[in-house]
Each structure stands twice: as structure tokens, then as C-alpha cells.
PDB file of C-alpha atoms in Angstrom:
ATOM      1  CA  UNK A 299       3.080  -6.475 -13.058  1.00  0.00           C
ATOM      2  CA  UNK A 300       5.081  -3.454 -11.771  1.00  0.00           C
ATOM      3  CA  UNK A 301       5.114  -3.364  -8.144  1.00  0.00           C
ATOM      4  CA  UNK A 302       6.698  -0.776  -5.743  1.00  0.00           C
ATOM      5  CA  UNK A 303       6.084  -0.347  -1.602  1.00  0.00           C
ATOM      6  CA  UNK A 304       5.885   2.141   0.425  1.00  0.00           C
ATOM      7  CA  UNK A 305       7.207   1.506   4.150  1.00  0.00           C
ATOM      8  CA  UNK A 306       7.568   2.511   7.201  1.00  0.00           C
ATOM      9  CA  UNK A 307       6.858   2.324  10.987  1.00  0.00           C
ATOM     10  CA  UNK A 308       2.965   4.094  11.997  1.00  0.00           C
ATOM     11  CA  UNK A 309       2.902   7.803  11.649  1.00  0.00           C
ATOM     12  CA  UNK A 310       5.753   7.680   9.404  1.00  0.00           C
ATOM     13  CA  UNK A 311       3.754   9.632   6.982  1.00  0.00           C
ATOM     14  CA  UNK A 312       3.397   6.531   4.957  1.00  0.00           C
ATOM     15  CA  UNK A 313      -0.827   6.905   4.249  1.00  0.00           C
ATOM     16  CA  UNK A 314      -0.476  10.889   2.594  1.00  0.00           C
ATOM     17  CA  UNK A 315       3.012   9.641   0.473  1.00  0.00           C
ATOM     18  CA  UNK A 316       1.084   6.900  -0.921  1.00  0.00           C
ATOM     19  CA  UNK A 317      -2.199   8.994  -1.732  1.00  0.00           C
ATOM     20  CA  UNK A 318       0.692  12.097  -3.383  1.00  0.00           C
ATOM     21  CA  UNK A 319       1.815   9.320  -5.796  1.00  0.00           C
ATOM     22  CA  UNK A 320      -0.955   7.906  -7.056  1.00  0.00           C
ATOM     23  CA  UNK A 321      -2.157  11.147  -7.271  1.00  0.00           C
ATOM     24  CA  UNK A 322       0.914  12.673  -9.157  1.00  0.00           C
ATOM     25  CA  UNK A 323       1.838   9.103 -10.939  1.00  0.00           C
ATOM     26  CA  UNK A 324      -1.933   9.028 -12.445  1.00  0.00           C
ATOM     27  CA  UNK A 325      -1.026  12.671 -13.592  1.00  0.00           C
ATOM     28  CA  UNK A 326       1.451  11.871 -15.734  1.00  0.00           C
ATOM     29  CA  UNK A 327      -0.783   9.341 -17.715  1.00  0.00           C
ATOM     30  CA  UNK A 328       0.204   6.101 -16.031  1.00  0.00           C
ATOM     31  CA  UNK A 329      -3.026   3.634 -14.339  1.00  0.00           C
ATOM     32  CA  UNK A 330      -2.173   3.064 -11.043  1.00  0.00           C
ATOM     33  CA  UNK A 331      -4.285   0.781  -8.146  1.00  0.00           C
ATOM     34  CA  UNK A 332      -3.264   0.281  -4.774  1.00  0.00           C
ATOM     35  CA  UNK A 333      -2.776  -2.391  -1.974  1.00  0.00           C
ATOM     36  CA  UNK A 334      -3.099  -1.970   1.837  1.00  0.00           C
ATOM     37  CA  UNK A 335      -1.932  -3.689   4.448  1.00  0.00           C
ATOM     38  CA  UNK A 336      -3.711  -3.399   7.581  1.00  0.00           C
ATOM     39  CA  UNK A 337      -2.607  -5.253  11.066  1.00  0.00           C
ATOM     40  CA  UNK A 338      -6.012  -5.023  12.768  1.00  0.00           C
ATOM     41  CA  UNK A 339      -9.308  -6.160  12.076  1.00  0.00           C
ATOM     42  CA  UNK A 340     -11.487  -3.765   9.691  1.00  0.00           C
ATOM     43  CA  UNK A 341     -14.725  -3.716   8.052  1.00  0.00           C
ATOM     44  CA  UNK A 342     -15.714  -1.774   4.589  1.00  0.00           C
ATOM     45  CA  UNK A 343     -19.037  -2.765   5.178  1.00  0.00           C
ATOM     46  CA  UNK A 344     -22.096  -1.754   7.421  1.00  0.00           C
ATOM     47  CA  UNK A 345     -24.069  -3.184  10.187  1.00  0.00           C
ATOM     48  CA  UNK A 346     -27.624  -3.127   8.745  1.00  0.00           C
ATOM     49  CA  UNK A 347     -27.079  -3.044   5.348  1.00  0.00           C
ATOM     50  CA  UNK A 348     -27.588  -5.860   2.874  1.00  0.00           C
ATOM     51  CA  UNK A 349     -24.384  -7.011   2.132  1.00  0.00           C
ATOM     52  CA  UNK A 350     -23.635  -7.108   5.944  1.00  0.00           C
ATOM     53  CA  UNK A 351     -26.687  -9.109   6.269  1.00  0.00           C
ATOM     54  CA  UNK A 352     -25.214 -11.525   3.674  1.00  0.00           C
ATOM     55  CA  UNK A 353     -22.008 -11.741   5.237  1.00  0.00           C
ATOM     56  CA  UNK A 354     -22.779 -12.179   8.579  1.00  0.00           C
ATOM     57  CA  UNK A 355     -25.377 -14.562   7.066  1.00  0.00           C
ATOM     58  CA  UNK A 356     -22.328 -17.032   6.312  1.00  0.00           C
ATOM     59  CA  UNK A 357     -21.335 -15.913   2.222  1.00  0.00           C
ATOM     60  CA  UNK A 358     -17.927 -17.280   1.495  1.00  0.00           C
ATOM     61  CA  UNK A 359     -17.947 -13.542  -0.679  1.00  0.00           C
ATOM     62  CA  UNK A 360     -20.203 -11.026  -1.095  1.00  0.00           C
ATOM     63  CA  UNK A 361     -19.924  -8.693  -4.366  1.00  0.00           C
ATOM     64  CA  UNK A 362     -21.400  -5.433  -4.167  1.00  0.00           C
ATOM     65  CA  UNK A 363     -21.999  -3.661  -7.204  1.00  0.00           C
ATOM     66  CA  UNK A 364     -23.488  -0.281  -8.654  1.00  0.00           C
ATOM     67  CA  UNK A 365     -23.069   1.596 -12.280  1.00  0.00           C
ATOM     68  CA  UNK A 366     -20.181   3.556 -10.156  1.00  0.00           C
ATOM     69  CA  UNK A 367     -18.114   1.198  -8.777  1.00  0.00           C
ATOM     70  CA  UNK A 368     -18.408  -2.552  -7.262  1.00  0.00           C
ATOM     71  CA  UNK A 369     -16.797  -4.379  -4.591  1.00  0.00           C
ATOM     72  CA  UNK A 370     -16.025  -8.165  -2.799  1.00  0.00           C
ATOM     73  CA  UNK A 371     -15.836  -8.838  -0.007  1.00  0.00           C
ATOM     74  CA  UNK A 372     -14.083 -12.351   1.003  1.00  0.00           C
ATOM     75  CA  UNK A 373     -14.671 -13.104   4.354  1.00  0.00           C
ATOM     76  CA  UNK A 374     -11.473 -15.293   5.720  1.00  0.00           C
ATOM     77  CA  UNK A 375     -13.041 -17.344   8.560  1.00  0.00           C
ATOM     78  CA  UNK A 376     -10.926 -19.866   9.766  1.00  0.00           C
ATOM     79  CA  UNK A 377      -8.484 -19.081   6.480  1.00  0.00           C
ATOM     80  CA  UNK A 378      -4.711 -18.336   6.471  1.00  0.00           C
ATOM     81  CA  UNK A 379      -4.537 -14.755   5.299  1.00  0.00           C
ATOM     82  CA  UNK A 380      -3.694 -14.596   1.542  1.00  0.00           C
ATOM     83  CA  UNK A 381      -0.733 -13.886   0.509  1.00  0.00           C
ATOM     84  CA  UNK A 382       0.528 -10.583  -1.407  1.00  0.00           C
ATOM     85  CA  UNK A 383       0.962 -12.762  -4.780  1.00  0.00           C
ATOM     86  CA  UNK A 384      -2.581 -14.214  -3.858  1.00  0.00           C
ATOM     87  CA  UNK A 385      -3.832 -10.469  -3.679  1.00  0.00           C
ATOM     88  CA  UNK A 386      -2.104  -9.481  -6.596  1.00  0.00           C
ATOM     89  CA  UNK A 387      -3.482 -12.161  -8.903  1.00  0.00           C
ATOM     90  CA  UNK A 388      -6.539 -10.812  -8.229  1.00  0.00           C
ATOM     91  CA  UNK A 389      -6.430  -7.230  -9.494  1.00  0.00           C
ATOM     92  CA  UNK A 390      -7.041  -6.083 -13.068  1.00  0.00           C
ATOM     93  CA  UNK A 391      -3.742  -4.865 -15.400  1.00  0.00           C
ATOM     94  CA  UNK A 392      -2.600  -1.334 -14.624  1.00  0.00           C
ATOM     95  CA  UNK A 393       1.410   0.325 -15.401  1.00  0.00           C
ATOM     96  CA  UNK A 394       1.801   0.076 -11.458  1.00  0.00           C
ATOM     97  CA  UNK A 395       0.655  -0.822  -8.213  1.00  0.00           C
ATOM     98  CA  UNK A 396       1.602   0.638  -5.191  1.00  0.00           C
ATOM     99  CA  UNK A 397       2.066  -1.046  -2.310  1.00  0.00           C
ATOM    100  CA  UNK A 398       1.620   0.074   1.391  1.00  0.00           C
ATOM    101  CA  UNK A 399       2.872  -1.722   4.046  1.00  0.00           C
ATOM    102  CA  UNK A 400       4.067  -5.646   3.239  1.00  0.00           C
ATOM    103  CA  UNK A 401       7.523  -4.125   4.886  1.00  0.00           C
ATOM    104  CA  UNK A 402       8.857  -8.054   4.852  1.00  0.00           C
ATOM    105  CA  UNK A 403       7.954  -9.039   1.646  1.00  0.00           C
ATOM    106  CA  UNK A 404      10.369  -8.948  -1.534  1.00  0.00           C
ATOM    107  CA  UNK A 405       9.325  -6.018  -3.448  1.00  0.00           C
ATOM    108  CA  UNK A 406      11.500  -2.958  -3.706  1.00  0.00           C
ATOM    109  CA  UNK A 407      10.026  -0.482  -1.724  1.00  0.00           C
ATOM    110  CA  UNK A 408      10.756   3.411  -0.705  1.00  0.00           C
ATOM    111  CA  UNK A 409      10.716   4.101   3.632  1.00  0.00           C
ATOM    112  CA  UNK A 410       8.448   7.274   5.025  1.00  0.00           C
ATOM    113  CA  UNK A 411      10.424   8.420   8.144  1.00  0.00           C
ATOM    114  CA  UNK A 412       9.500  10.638  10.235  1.00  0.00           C
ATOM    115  CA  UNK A 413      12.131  12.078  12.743  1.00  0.00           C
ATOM    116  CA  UNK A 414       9.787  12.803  15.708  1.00  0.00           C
ATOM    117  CA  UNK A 415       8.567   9.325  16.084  1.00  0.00           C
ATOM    118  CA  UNK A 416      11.629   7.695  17.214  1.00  0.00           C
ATOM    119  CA  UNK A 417      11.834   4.420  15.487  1.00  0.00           C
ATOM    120  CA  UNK A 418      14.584   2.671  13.906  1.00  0.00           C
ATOM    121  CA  UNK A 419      15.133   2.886  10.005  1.00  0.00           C
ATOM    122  CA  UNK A 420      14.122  -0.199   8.036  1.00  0.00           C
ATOM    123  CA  UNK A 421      16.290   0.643   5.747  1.00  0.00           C
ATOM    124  CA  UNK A 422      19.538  -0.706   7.763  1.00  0.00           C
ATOM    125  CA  UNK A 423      18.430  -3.753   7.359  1.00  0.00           C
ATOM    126  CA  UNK A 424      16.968  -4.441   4.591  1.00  0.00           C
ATOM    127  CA  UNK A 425      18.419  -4.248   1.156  1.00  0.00           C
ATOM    128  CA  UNK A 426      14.644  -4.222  -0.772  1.00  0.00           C
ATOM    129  CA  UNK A 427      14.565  -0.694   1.210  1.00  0.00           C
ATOM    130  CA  UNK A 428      15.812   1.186  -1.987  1.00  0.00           C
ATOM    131  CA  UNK A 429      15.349   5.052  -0.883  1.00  0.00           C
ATOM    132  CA  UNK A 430      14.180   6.529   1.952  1.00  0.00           C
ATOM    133  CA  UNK A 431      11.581   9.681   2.424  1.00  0.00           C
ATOM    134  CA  UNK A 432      12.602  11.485   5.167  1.00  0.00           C
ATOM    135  CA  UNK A 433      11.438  14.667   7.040  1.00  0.00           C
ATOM    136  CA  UNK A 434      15.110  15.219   7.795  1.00  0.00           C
ATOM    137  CA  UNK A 435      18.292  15.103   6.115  1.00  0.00           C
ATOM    138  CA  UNK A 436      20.320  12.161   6.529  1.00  0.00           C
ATOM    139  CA  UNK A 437      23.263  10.027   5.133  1.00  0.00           C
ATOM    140  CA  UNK A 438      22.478   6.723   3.574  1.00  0.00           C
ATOM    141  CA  UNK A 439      23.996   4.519   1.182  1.00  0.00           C
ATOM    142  CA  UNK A 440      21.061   4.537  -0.862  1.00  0.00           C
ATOM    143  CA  UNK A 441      19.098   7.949  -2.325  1.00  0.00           C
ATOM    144  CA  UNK A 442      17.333  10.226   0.775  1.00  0.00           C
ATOM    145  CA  UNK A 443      14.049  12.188  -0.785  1.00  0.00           C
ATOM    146  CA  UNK A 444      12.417  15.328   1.489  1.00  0.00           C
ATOM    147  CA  UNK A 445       9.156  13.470   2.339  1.00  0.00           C
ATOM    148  CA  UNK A 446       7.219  16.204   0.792  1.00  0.00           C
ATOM    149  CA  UNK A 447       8.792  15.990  -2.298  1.00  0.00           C
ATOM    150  CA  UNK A 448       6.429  14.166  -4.216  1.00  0.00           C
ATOM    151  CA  UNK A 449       7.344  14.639  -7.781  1.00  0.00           C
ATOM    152  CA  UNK A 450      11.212  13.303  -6.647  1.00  0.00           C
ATOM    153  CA  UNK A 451       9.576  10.243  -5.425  1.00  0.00           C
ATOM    154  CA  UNK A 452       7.366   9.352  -8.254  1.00  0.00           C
ATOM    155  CA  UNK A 453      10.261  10.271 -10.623  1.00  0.00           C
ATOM    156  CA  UNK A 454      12.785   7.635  -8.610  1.00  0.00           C
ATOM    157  CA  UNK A 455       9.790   4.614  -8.949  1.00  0.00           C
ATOM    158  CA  UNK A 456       9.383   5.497 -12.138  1.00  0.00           C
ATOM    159  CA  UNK A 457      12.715   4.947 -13.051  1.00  0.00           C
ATOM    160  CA  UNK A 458      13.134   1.841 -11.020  1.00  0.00           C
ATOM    161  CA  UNK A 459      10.222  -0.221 -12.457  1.00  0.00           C
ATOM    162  CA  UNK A 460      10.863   1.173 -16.192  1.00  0.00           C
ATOM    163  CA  UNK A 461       8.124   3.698 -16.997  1.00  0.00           C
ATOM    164  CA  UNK A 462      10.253   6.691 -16.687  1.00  0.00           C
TER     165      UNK A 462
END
């Protein structure tokens, strides 16, 4: 499976890069499906509805389906949380999936950075890191994309995992 990351501390503009390239990647003819890491507790499902009441019923996992789309929901409990791999072995073949957030696992990976919010560059120090997209101009030892420039990006992954 081709894998690539996007990166980058919050407000780094990571969210509206990732959304551009699947957006221009599935453009060009290639499937694409997407992984997100979150760091705080969420919910894709609604108090009140049946498949809450199922959940918070005790189901180990609750698949909700329609002719439109269908989704499961595992519920963790007292479970490690899975790992990427784990997550991965669970979606269905596509040409790539891109990755947002998992900044510390192995996968090569492109950095959002934003100037105005202050924080350090991944990049420094960390060699998966292999191009950055940046609101500013800077010197790297590795390629620097304008943020904004979407069809750069997607042309750079491309190339890296083999579909270009």
C-alpha cells in the first residue's frame, strides 16, 4: 500500500492541504482514502440515535450502513489504541492513502508550516520529514513547496511513492 503523511504542529494548515490533495490527486485518476489522527476524544455518532444506543449499550462494534455509504464504529474500552499498521490493514485497496498526523511514525511524510504560529520545524529532526509546505520561503536541505501550491505537492508524492 502507498502511504504518504502530512505533518505538522495545530494550525499549521495541515486539515485544508490534506483535503487540496485528495481533491487534486483523485483528479488526476488515482483512488485515494484517508487516515486521521486525532489527540482528543471524538464521537461520529449521536446521542439518541440507534447506533449510539447500541454503543453505549456495550457493542464491541457497531456497523452502520445505508445504500450511500456505511460505517463501524469500534469502541476501544479498556484497549491499547491500534496501531497505524492495525488501521491500515483494515481499509480496502486504493493507489494511495494519505495520512494526517502519525508525525512519529515511519512513513515519509510532507510538513504544513505556518510562519505565524511559532513552532519549531519537524523537519530538523526528522529525516521521514521529506519536504516541507510552507507559507514562507525558507532554506532546507530537503524541497520547500508554497503551502498553497497544491498541484506542486501532489506532483512531489506522486513521484515519491511511484504513480507519477
Amino acid at each position: 500500500m502507498r502511504l504518504y503523511g502530512i505533518v505538522g504542529w495545530k494550525n499549521a494548515g495541515k486539515t485544508g492541504l490534506m483535503e487540496r490533495l485528495v481533491a487534486e490527486i483523485c483528479a488526476r485518476g488515482f483512488s485515494v482514502s484517508t487516515v486521521k489522527h486525532a489527540h482528543h476524544v471524538f464521537d461520529v455518532d449521536q446521542p439518541g440515535k440507534d447506533s449510539y444506543r447500541h454503543r453505549t449499550a456495550g457493542a464491541t462494534e457497531v456497523l452502520l450502513a445505508s445504500r450511500k455509504r456505511f460505517a463501524l464504529m469500534h469502541e476501544l474500552r479498556d484497549e491499547d489504541e491500534p496501531t497505524l499498521d492495525d488501521l491500515l490493514a483494515k481499509l480496502a485497496p486504493v493507489d494511495l492513502v494519505l495520512i494526517e498526523g502519525y508525525k512519529r511514525d515511519a512513513h515519509p511524510k510532507v510538513e504544513a508550516f505556518r510562519a505565524e504560529t511559532r513552532n519549531p520545524l519537524i523537519a530538523t529532526e526528522d529525516a521521514t520529514v521529506r519536504a516541507v509546505a510552507s507559507d514562507t520561503p525558507m532554506a532546507l536541505d530537503r524541497p520547500v513547496f508554497d503551502l498553497d501550491d497544491t498541484a506542486a505537492i501532489a506532483d512531489f508524492i506522486l513521484g515519491e511513492v511511484g504513480l507519477a
